[in-house]
C-alpha cells in the first residue's frame, strides 16, 4: 500500500491547503478557498490531488485541538503518500502563530510550502511584533518557496522588510466564477453590504450615510454578515431605518449569490482591507461598487470607471456617492458593465487556478532541485 501511494505521488502533485475554517467557513479566505475547491470539482486538474485541512475551526476555544488534528493529518499524509506542497493561508494575530507551527512541521518533514497572505491587518501586526514573534514571521516567509499576495501594496510590505524575497513574491488577486446578472430597471435600488458587521468595516459610517439619504424613497439595503449582528439590528431600529435596511446575519454561498443577483450596488466603507472577496464577486455580477481606497482595493477599483472610491470614515462622502448612483441609473450600469468586463480579464477563477497549479508545481520543482543539489554535494564529499 505504501509503495502504491508513492507511485501515485510520482505522477500527480499532492497538495494540502491549510485554511482556517474549512468548506463553507465564514470569512473571505475560506470563500476564496471554496472557489478553488468548487473549480476543482467542476473542472478537475488531472495532475493535482488536492486536500484541505482546517487549522482553527468554528469554535475558537477548540482551535488547539483542530490545529493538532490538522498537523496529525499532514504527518499521516506525508507518511502514507507523500505531500509535494503545503499551501498555508496566513492572516494576522493568532492565525500567524498557528501558521508558525504548521510551517515548522512542514520544514521538519521536508515538505515545501507556499504562503498565501490574505490579512489586511498583517502590516500593523508585523510592525507590532518584536523579538521571537518577529523572528518567526521572518523565518516563515524566508523558508517559503513562494509568497502569494493579493496586490502590490502587500508585495511592497514584504520586500521592505525582507528584500531577499523579491523574486519569490507572486501577486494573485482573489478570483471568482463568472456570473450572469441582469440590470434592474424597476423598483427600489438595492444596496448590499457583505462582510463582518462592526466598526472596522465602516458600519457606523454606512448607517450615518443612510440617515443622510433617508428622505429618498427609491432604495433598500441589506447588511449581511457575521459579527455584531444583534447590535447592528438594534441600531437600525433605533435610527428608524428598519423598513429600509435588513440585517439577515451570515449567509451561506447560495444566500450570498442570491443577494448579489438581486443587488444594484455593493458598498464597503472599510477602514482596513486586503482585497475583499465581496468586491470581486460584485465585479462578477456587474454591480456598481462604492468602497474606500484601502489595502489593494485601489489597484482593482478605478474611480469613476469600475467603481466609486470614497475616503475612509467619511459618511457625507459615502452618502454623496450613493446618492449619485441612486439618481443616475446610467452611471450604475456603466460602472457595473466595466467592472464585469474587468472581472472576465483579471479575476476569473479558472485562469486563477491554472496559475495557482503552476505555483505549486514550481514550488515542488524548486524543492526537488534543492534536494538533488544536496544529494550531489553529499556524494561528492564521499
Short mmCIF file of C-alpha atoms in Angstrom, two decimals:
data_model
loop_
_atom_site.label_atom_id
_atom_site.label_comp_id
_atom_site.label_asym_id
_atom_site.label_seq_id
_atom_site.Cartn_x
_atom_site.Cartn_y
_atom_site.Cartn_z
CA UNK A 1 0.00 0.00 0.00
CA UNK A 2 2.83 2.38 0.90
CA UNK A 3 4.57 1.81 -2.44
CA UNK A 4 1.27 2.21 -4.29
CA UNK A 5 0.68 5.63 -2.72
CA UNK A 6 4.17 6.82 -3.52
CA UNK A 7 3.87 5.64 -7.10
CA UNK A 8 0.74 7.80 -7.42
CA UNK A 9 2.62 10.71 -5.86
CA UNK A 10 5.25 10.48 -8.59
CA UNK A 11 2.66 11.04 -11.31
CA UNK A 12 0.42 13.56 -9.53
CA UNK A 13 1.11 16.63 -7.44
CA UNK A 14 -0.14 16.06 -3.90
CA UNK A 15 -1.17 19.41 -2.42
CA UNK A 16 -2.52 20.17 1.06
CA UNK A 17 -4.22 23.53 1.62
CA UNK A 18 -4.36 24.81 5.21
CA UNK A 19 -7.34 27.11 5.67
CA UNK A 20 -8.98 28.48 8.86
CA UNK A 21 -12.49 27.02 8.98
CA UNK A 22 -12.90 24.71 6.02
CA UNK A 23 -15.70 24.43 3.48
CA UNK A 24 -18.49 26.95 3.98
CA UNK A 25 -16.46 28.84 6.59
CA UNK A 26 -17.17 32.45 7.45
CA UNK A 27 -14.56 34.82 6.12
CA UNK A 28 -13.04 35.92 2.86
CA UNK A 29 -10.18 33.44 2.68
CA UNK A 30 -12.47 30.46 3.25
CA UNK A 31 -14.74 31.80 0.48
CA UNK A 32 -11.67 32.07 -1.76
CA UNK A 33 -10.61 28.52 -0.90
CA UNK A 34 -14.17 27.35 -1.55
CA UNK A 35 -13.96 28.93 -5.00
CA UNK A 36 -10.82 26.89 -5.64
CA UNK A 37 -12.50 23.78 -4.24
CA UNK A 38 -15.56 24.20 -6.48
CA UNK A 39 -13.40 24.85 -9.55
CA UNK A 40 -11.53 21.58 -8.94
CA UNK A 41 -14.82 19.73 -8.53
CA UNK A 42 -16.28 21.13 -11.74
CA UNK A 43 -13.04 21.08 -13.75
CA UNK A 44 -10.61 18.59 -12.15
CA UNK A 45 -6.92 19.03 -12.90
CA UNK A 46 -5.63 15.55 -13.62
CA UNK A 47 -2.14 16.48 -12.46
CA UNK A 48 -3.20 17.57 -8.95
CA UNK A 49 -4.53 15.68 -5.93
CA UNK A 50 -5.90 18.43 -3.67
CA UNK A 51 -6.82 18.18 0.01
CA UNK A 52 -7.92 20.82 2.52
CA UNK A 53 -7.32 20.81 6.26
CA UNK A 54 -8.80 23.30 8.76
CA UNK A 55 -6.35 24.87 11.21
CA UNK A 56 -8.74 26.76 13.52
CA UNK A 57 -12.33 25.59 13.28
CA UNK A 58 -15.54 27.46 14.03
CA UNK A 59 -15.10 27.34 17.82
CA UNK A 60 -12.07 29.42 18.77
CA UNK A 61 -11.78 27.63 22.14
CA UNK A 62 -11.32 24.31 20.36
CA UNK A 63 -8.75 25.69 17.92
CA UNK A 64 -5.75 23.97 19.61
CA UNK A 65 -7.47 20.61 19.09
CA UNK A 66 -8.34 21.47 15.47
CA UNK A 67 -4.74 22.55 14.84
CA UNK A 68 -3.37 19.37 16.41
CA UNK A 69 -5.67 17.28 14.22
CA UNK A 70 -4.53 19.22 11.13
CA UNK A 71 -0.90 18.52 11.98
CA UNK A 72 -1.63 14.83 12.52
CA UNK A 73 -3.34 14.68 9.12
CA UNK A 74 -0.31 16.32 7.50
CA UNK A 75 2.05 13.84 9.17
CA UNK A 76 -0.16 10.91 8.11
CA UNK A 77 -0.46 12.09 4.52
CA UNK A 78 3.27 12.63 4.27
CA UNK A 79 3.96 9.14 5.60
CA UNK A 80 1.29 7.37 3.54
CA UNK A 81 1.56 9.01 0.13
CA UNK A 82 3.87 11.98 0.36
CA UNK A 83 2.98 15.69 0.16
CA UNK A 84 4.59 17.73 -2.59
CA UNK A 85 3.45 21.19 -1.43
CA UNK A 86 1.57 22.72 1.51
CA UNK A 87 -0.39 25.90 0.79
CA UNK A 88 -0.54 27.95 4.02
CA UNK A 89 -3.16 30.69 4.27
CA UNK A 90 -1.80 33.39 6.56
CA UNK A 91 -3.62 36.10 8.49
CA UNK A 92 -2.57 38.22 11.48
CA UNK A 93 -2.54 37.71 15.26
CA UNK A 94 -3.35 34.15 16.43
CA UNK A 95 -3.65 32.90 12.84
CA UNK A 96 0.01 33.76 12.38
CA UNK A 97 1.04 31.82 15.48
CA UNK A 98 -0.85 28.76 14.26
CA UNK A 99 0.84 29.02 10.87
CA UNK A 100 4.27 29.31 12.52
CA UNK A 101 3.62 25.81 13.86
CA UNK A 102 2.32 24.47 10.53
CA UNK A 103 5.37 25.86 8.71
CA UNK A 104 7.74 24.41 11.32
CA UNK A 105 6.15 20.96 10.94
CA UNK A 106 6.34 21.24 7.14
CA UNK A 107 10.03 22.12 7.36
CA UNK A 108 10.70 19.26 9.78
CA UNK A 109 9.01 16.86 7.34
CA UNK A 110 10.92 18.45 4.43
CA UNK A 111 7.71 19.48 2.67
CA UNK A 112 7.98 22.70 0.64
CA UNK A 113 5.30 25.27 1.38
CA UNK A 114 3.73 28.35 -0.17
CA UNK A 115 2.45 31.22 2.00
CA UNK A 116 -0.75 33.00 0.93
CA UNK A 117 -1.10 36.34 2.75
CA UNK A 118 -4.71 37.50 3.00
CA UNK A 119 -4.97 39.75 6.06
CA UNK A 120 -5.49 43.49 5.74
CA UNK A 121 -4.10 43.90 9.26
CA UNK A 122 -0.86 42.00 8.72
CA UNK A 123 1.25 45.13 8.25
CA UNK A 124 0.19 46.52 11.63
CA UNK A 125 0.65 43.09 13.22
CA UNK A 126 4.18 42.71 11.80
CA UNK A 127 5.13 46.21 12.91
CA UNK A 128 3.91 45.49 16.46
CA UNK A 129 5.95 42.30 16.78
CA UNK A 130 9.38 42.20 18.40
CA UNK A 131 11.80 39.50 19.40
CA UNK A 132 10.61 35.92 18.96
CA UNK A 133 7.33 36.65 17.07
CA UNK A 134 9.11 38.91 14.59
CA UNK A 135 11.79 36.33 14.04
CA UNK A 136 9.15 33.65 13.43
CA UNK A 137 7.50 35.85 10.79
CA UNK A 138 10.85 36.28 9.04
CA UNK A 139 11.51 32.53 9.16
CA UNK A 140 8.00 31.73 7.92
CA UNK A 141 8.45 33.93 4.84
CA UNK A 142 12.11 33.13 4.24
CA UNK A 143 11.55 29.37 4.11
CA UNK A 144 8.53 29.67 1.80
CA UNK A 145 9.15 28.67 -1.81
CA UNK A 146 6.77 31.42 -2.89
CA UNK A 147 4.67 34.07 -1.16
CA UNK A 148 1.31 34.84 -2.76
CA UNK A 149 -0.07 38.32 -2.11
CA UNK A 150 -3.27 40.00 -3.29
CA UNK A 151 -1.79 43.26 -4.54
CA UNK A 152 1.30 45.44 -4.93
CA UNK A 153 0.75 47.05 -1.54
CA UNK A 154 1.43 43.69 0.12
CA UNK A 155 4.35 42.88 -2.14
CA UNK A 156 5.89 46.20 -1.13
CA UNK A 157 5.32 45.40 2.54
CA UNK A 158 7.26 42.14 2.33
CA UNK A 159 10.07 43.48 0.16
CA UNK A 160 10.54 46.43 2.52
CA UNK A 161 11.06 44.05 5.42
CA UNK A 162 12.69 41.14 3.58
CA UNK A 163 14.21 42.39 0.29
CA UNK A 164 15.75 39.00 -0.45
CA UNK A 165 12.23 37.66 -1.10
CA UNK A 166 11.55 39.98 -4.04
CA UNK A 167 11.85 37.22 -6.67
CA UNK A 168 9.62 34.83 -4.72
CA UNK A 169 6.56 37.06 -4.41
CA UNK A 170 3.62 36.40 -6.72
CA UNK A 171 0.70 38.83 -6.97
CA UNK A 172 -2.59 36.96 -7.40
CA UNK A 173 -5.76 38.94 -6.65
CA UNK A 174 -8.76 36.99 -5.40
CA UNK A 175 -10.92 35.48 -8.13
CA UNK A 176 -14.42 34.03 -8.51
CA UNK A 177 -16.61 32.25 -11.01
CA UNK A 178 -18.26 34.18 -13.81
CA UNK A 179 -21.84 35.14 -13.07
CA UNK A 180 -24.88 36.17 -15.03
CA UNK A 181 -26.54 39.38 -13.86
CA UNK A 182 -29.47 41.39 -15.18
CA UNK A 183 -29.71 45.12 -14.56
CA UNK A 184 -32.87 46.07 -12.73
CA UNK A 185 -34.93 48.80 -14.36
CA UNK A 186 -37.87 48.83 -11.95
CA UNK A 187 -38.37 49.01 -8.21
CA UNK A 188 -36.14 50.47 -5.50
CA UNK A 189 -32.38 50.42 -5.96
CA UNK A 190 -30.95 47.64 -3.80
CA UNK A 191 -27.78 48.37 -1.84
CA UNK A 192 -25.79 45.43 -0.47
CA UNK A 193 -23.09 45.18 2.19
CA UNK A 194 -21.27 41.86 2.68
CA UNK A 195 -18.77 41.41 5.48
CA UNK A 196 -18.20 41.21 9.19
CA UNK A 197 -20.50 43.70 10.87
CA UNK A 198 -18.53 46.09 13.06
CA UNK A 199 -16.64 49.38 13.19
CA UNK A 200 -13.66 48.26 11.07
CA UNK A 201 -15.95 47.59 8.11
CA UNK A 202 -17.38 51.11 8.36
CA UNK A 203 -20.84 50.07 9.52
CA UNK A 204 -21.16 53.24 11.60
CA UNK A 205 -20.41 55.48 8.62
CA UNK A 206 -22.69 53.40 6.41
CA UNK A 207 -25.67 53.83 8.73
CA UNK A 208 -24.89 57.54 9.04
CA UNK A 209 -24.92 57.80 5.25
CA UNK A 210 -28.28 56.00 5.14
CA UNK A 211 -29.66 58.63 7.50
CA UNK A 212 -28.46 61.32 5.10
CA UNK A 213 -30.35 59.76 2.16
CA UNK A 214 -33.38 58.58 4.11
CA UNK A 215 -35.51 61.33 2.52
CA UNK A 216 -35.29 59.39 -0.75
CA UNK A 217 -37.82 56.59 -1.21
CA UNK A 218 -36.04 54.79 -4.04
CA UNK A 219 -33.67 52.47 -2.16
CA UNK A 220 -33.44 49.46 0.16
CA UNK A 221 -30.37 47.98 1.79
CA UNK A 222 -29.19 44.62 3.11
CA UNK A 223 -26.30 44.35 5.58
CA UNK A 224 -25.28 40.68 5.56
CA UNK A 225 -22.51 39.09 7.57
CA UNK A 226 -21.42 37.79 10.94
CA UNK A 227 -20.00 39.80 13.84
CA UNK A 228 -22.14 42.41 15.61
CA UNK A 229 -25.42 41.25 14.07
CA UNK A 230 -27.68 41.90 17.06
CA UNK A 231 -26.06 45.25 17.81
CA UNK A 232 -26.49 46.34 14.19
CA UNK A 233 -30.15 45.34 14.17
CA UNK A 234 -30.75 47.35 17.35
CA UNK A 235 -29.02 50.39 15.86
CA UNK A 236 -31.04 50.13 12.65
CA UNK A 237 -34.25 50.04 14.72
CA UNK A 238 -33.11 52.97 16.84
CA UNK A 239 -32.41 55.06 13.74
CA UNK A 240 -35.84 54.29 12.34
CA UNK A 241 -34.40 52.54 9.28
CA UNK A 242 -35.85 49.07 9.82
CA UNK A 243 -38.29 49.38 6.91
CA UNK A 244 -35.40 50.20 4.58
CA UNK A 245 -32.49 48.19 5.99
CA UNK A 246 -32.47 44.45 6.69
CA UNK A 247 -29.77 42.64 8.69
CA UNK A 248 -30.15 38.91 7.94
CA UNK A 249 -26.89 37.81 9.58
CA UNK A 250 -24.46 35.38 7.98
CA UNK A 251 -25.39 33.99 4.56
CA UNK A 252 -24.01 30.82 3.00
CA UNK A 253 -22.67 30.74 -0.55
CA UNK A 254 -26.14 30.26 -2.05
CA UNK A 255 -27.55 33.13 0.01
CA UNK A 256 -24.71 35.46 -0.92
CA UNK A 257 -25.16 34.65 -4.60
CA UNK A 258 -28.90 35.34 -4.38
CA UNK A 259 -28.32 38.72 -2.75
CA UNK A 260 -25.69 39.67 -5.33
CA UNK A 261 -28.09 38.78 -8.13
CA UNK A 262 -30.78 40.99 -6.59
CA UNK A 263 -28.49 43.94 -5.83
CA UNK A 264 -27.63 47.03 -7.85
CA UNK A 265 -24.86 48.48 -5.65
CA UNK A 266 -22.25 46.89 -3.41
CA UNK A 267 -20.98 49.19 -0.66
CA UNK A 268 -17.93 48.51 1.53
CA UNK A 269 -16.70 51.54 3.55
CA UNK A 270 -13.95 49.63 5.40
CA UNK A 271 -11.18 51.16 7.46
CA UNK A 272 -8.78 48.31 6.60
CA UNK A 273 -8.81 45.52 3.99
CA UNK A 274 -6.53 43.27 1.99
CA UNK A 275 -8.59 42.53 -1.13
CA UNK A 276 -12.14 41.60 -0.07
CA UNK A 277 -13.87 38.77 -1.90
CA UNK A 278 -17.19 40.63 -1.92
CA UNK A 279 -15.81 43.31 -4.26
CA UNK A 280 -14.50 40.70 -6.72
CA UNK A 281 -17.87 38.92 -6.51
CA UNK A 282 -19.64 42.24 -7.14
CA UNK A 283 -17.47 42.71 -10.25
CA UNK A 284 -18.51 39.24 -11.46
CA UNK A 285 -22.18 40.17 -11.03
CA UNK A 286 -21.81 43.55 -12.72
CA UNK A 287 -22.67 45.68 -9.68
CA UNK A 288 -21.69 49.29 -9.16
CA UNK A 289 -19.16 49.31 -6.30
CA UNK A 290 -18.66 52.01 -3.66
CA UNK A 291 -15.69 51.40 -1.39
CA UNK A 292 -12.75 53.00 0.39
CA UNK A 293 -9.20 53.09 -1.06
CA UNK A 294 -7.65 50.71 1.48
CA UNK A 295 -5.41 47.68 1.02
CA UNK A 296 -5.30 46.52 -2.59
CA UNK A 297 -8.73 47.95 -3.46
CA UNK A 298 -7.31 50.99 -5.35
CA UNK A 299 -5.44 48.52 -7.56
CA UNK A 300 -8.66 47.00 -8.89
CA UNK A 301 -11.34 49.66 -8.35
CA UNK A 302 -10.65 52.54 -10.71
CA UNK A 303 -12.58 55.60 -9.58
CA UNK A 304 -15.37 56.56 -11.99
CA UNK A 305 -14.58 53.57 -14.22
CA UNK A 306 -15.16 50.34 -12.29
CA UNK A 307 -16.48 51.88 -9.09
CA UNK A 308 -16.52 54.92 -6.83
CA UNK A 309 -13.86 55.43 -4.15
CA UNK A 310 -14.71 57.43 -1.04
CA UNK A 311 -12.46 58.49 1.87
CA UNK A 312 -12.27 56.33 4.98
CA UNK A 313 -14.56 57.34 7.88
CA UNK A 314 -16.38 59.93 5.76
CA UNK A 315 -20.15 59.42 5.94
CA UNK A 316 -21.04 62.57 3.91
CA UNK A 317 -18.81 61.44 1.01
CA UNK A 318 -20.33 57.98 1.19
CA UNK A 319 -23.85 59.43 1.15
CA UNK A 320 -22.94 61.60 -1.83
CA UNK A 321 -21.59 58.60 -3.78
CA UNK A 322 -24.68 56.53 -3.02
CA UNK A 323 -26.89 59.48 -3.94
CA UNK A 324 -25.18 59.78 -7.32
CA UNK A 325 -25.83 56.13 -8.08
CA UNK A 326 -29.44 56.38 -6.96
CA UNK A 327 -30.01 59.37 -9.20
CA UNK A 328 -28.12 58.12 -12.23
CA UNK A 329 -29.05 54.59 -13.42
CA UNK A 330 -26.81 55.04 -16.47
CA UNK A 331 -23.83 55.53 -14.19
CA UNK A 332 -24.75 52.42 -12.20
CA UNK A 333 -24.99 50.39 -15.40
CA UNK A 334 -21.74 51.77 -16.85
CA UNK A 335 -19.72 51.04 -13.71
CA UNK A 336 -21.21 47.55 -13.49
CA UNK A 337 -20.56 46.70 -17.14
CA UNK A 338 -16.95 47.85 -16.93
CA UNK A 339 -16.41 46.04 -13.64
CA UNK A 340 -17.77 42.83 -15.15
CA UNK A 341 -15.50 43.20 -18.17
CA UNK A 342 -12.55 43.68 -15.82
CA UNK A 343 -13.52 40.54 -13.93
CA UNK A 344 -13.51 38.50 -17.14
CA UNK A 345 -9.97 39.68 -17.89
CA UNK A 346 -8.39 39.58 -14.45
CA UNK A 347 -10.46 37.74 -11.85
CA UNK A 348 -11.92 34.59 -13.41
CA UNK A 349 -11.40 31.52 -11.22
CA UNK A 350 -10.41 29.10 -13.99
CA UNK A 351 -7.36 31.14 -15.01
CA UNK A 352 -6.56 31.75 -11.34
CA UNK A 353 -6.49 28.03 -10.55
CA UNK A 354 -4.33 27.30 -13.59
CA UNK A 355 -1.80 29.87 -12.36
CA UNK A 356 -2.01 28.51 -8.81
CA UNK A 357 -1.27 24.98 -10.04
CA UNK A 358 1.79 26.43 -11.77
CA UNK A 359 2.92 27.99 -8.48
CA UNK A 360 2.53 24.65 -6.69
CA UNK A 361 4.43 22.85 -9.43
CA UNK A 362 7.18 25.46 -9.30
CA UNK A 363 7.47 25.12 -5.52
CA UNK A 364 7.73 21.35 -5.80
CA UNK A 365 10.37 21.53 -8.56
CA UNK A 366 12.36 24.06 -6.53
CA UNK A 367 12.42 21.65 -3.59
CA UNK A 368 13.44 18.73 -5.82
CA UNK A 369 16.32 20.79 -7.27
CA UNK A 370 17.45 21.70 -3.76
CA UNK A 371 17.30 18.05 -2.67
CA UNK A 372 19.20 16.95 -5.80
CA UNK A 373 21.92 19.52 -5.16
CA UNK A 374 22.18 18.36 -1.56
CA UNK A 375 22.47 14.73 -2.65
CA UNK A 376 25.15 15.59 -5.21
CA UNK A 377 27.18 17.51 -2.66
CA UNK A 378 26.93 14.60 -0.20
CA UNK A 379 28.00 12.11 -2.85
CA UNK A 380 30.90 14.35 -3.85
CA UNK A 381 32.10 14.61 -0.27
CA UNK A 382 32.23 10.85 -0.06
#
